[in-house]
Amino acid sequence: MLMERVDPRTRIAAAVVFSGVIAAAQQPATAGIALLAAAAATPCTRLTSRQVLKRLLPVNVFALLLIVALSWADHVSPIAARHPEASDHTGLGLALMITAKANAIVLWVVVFLGTMDLITLGHALRHLHVPDKLTHLLLFTVRYLDVLHGEYLRLRTSMKLRGFQPRLSTHTYRTLGYLVGMLLVRSLDRSERILAAMKCRGFRGRFYLLDHFTFSRRDLGFLLVACAVLCLLAIGEAS
Amino acid sequence: MSDPLIWLDQVHFQYAPDRAVLSDCSLRVHAGDRIGLTGAVGSGKTSLLRLVVGLVRPTAGRVEVFGRTRTRESDFHEVRRRIGFLFQDADDQLFCPTVAEDVAFGPLNLGLPRDEVRQLVTQTLADLGLAGYEDRVTYQLSGGEKRLVALAGVLAMRPEVLLLDEPTAELDGVAAGRVLDILSTLPHAMVVVSHDSSHLARIAHRRVQLDQGRVISV
C-alpha cells in the first residue's frame, strides 16, 4: 500500500508534527477536520478498518471516563488565565474536544507508523539523530523481550511444578518478588555476556549502521499532501 | 616447531579468593591445530577461552597471543580482531534485530566500507548455506540457525583462530550434524569445547582435558 512505501524518517517526522499541531489546536473545527482527514487517510495503509478501530479502543475507553467525569462540571476555568476564551468551555464541550483531538492524533499516528515494524522504527529514529542510548534501548528491548519472556515462562513453569498457586498471602508476594528479582539478576548476567560477545567482535562503544534510507520523489509527494492537510487545519483554526 | 599462536603460560585464574578455577594451567595452540577441550562442568573450560581474548585476566601467569604478551585491555583489541569467539548461547551473540546487521556488526567495527561489508555478509552467509537469510529477524530463527548465524558473524571478521564454546550444545541431531559438517571444513586453527566426544572426534585432531585446573593430554 501507499504508506508503507514512504521513507520511514518522513513518516516519523509527519507523525510528530501532526501530533503537535493537533494537540495545540483550540478550535473544535480543527479537531473535526483533523479527525475526518485522518479517517480519510486510513485506506492508505494496509490495515483493515477493524484493526484501526481496535487501536482506537483504549483511547476511547479513557475518553469515556473523561466525558463522564467532566459532564458534571458546567464551567471549566483554566489554571492560568492565559486563554480567557477557554473559560467559556462547558465541561462536556471540553471533554468532547479532548476526545476528538485524542482520536485524531492516535489515528494519524496509526496511519503514519501503524504498519512500521519496530526494527525499522528504531533505525529511522537513529537516522533522525535521536540519542543513541534511547534507540539502542528500543532495539535491544525488541531483540531480548522474547528471550526474557522465555526465561520468565521457564521460571513460572518450574514454580507451578512445585505446587505454587498465587493467593492473597505474604508467601505469594515474596515468591513473586523472587521471580522478578531472579529475572533482573539473569538479565544483568545476560547483558554482561552480550557485552563480552560484542567486545569479541571489535565493539568499542560505537555503533555503525549498515542500511541507509533514501529520500525519493514519492516522499516529496507525501510531504506535499501532508502540508496540504496542515493548511486545512490552519484554516479550521482561523475560522 | 613454529611459535605458538596462543600460549597460556602457567596461568592462574579464580573468581573468588578461595575458588581457584585454573591453577598452573598451560596450553599452546599452533597454526593448523584443532584442539578439542573437555572437562567436567565448572572445570574452567569457558574461563580458559575467555582468558585468551582478555574478557577475564589471569591472577598469575602469562597470556601470549600472536607472539606478544597481552596484559592490558588495549593489548586485546588486536587479539579479538584476529580470534573469533563463538559463545555457548547464540542469543548472547546475536543482539542485532536482523541477520544481515548482526553479521555486519564485526566488519563495520573493523572500519570496512559499507559496500565491502555488504558483499562480505552475502558471501559469508552463502558459505554457510544461509543464502537469503539477510533480512530474517534473529530471534525468530531456530536453535541451529541461530548458531550458524552467530558463526557467520564470527567468520565475517576473517579471523585466524576460532574459539568455539560448546558449538553443538542444545542442538538436535540434524542441526548439530550441520554445524559439525561446516566446522570440519573450516581451515582455521581452533579450540573446541564440548562434552560430546563423538562430536569432538569429527572436528578435533588433538584432545586435551581440564582436570583440577590443569590441562592434561588425553
Short mmCIF file of N, CA and C in Angstrom, two decimals, chain B residues 114 140 213:
data_model
loop_
_atom_site.label_atom_id
_atom_site.label_comp_id
_atom_site.label_asym_id
_atom_site.label_seq_id
_atom_site.Cartn_x
_atom_site.Cartn_y
_atom_site.Cartn_z
N ARG B 114 31.07 0.18 3.61
CA ARG B 114 29.76 -0.48 3.62
C ARG B 114 29.55 -1.46 2.46
N GLN B 140 13.72 -14.94 15.75
CA GLN B 140 12.76 -15.91 15.23
C GLN B 140 13.41 -17.12 14.58
N GLY B 213 42.09 -27.78 37.35
CA GLY B 213 42.72 -26.52 36.98
C GLY B 213 43.88 -26.64 36.03
#
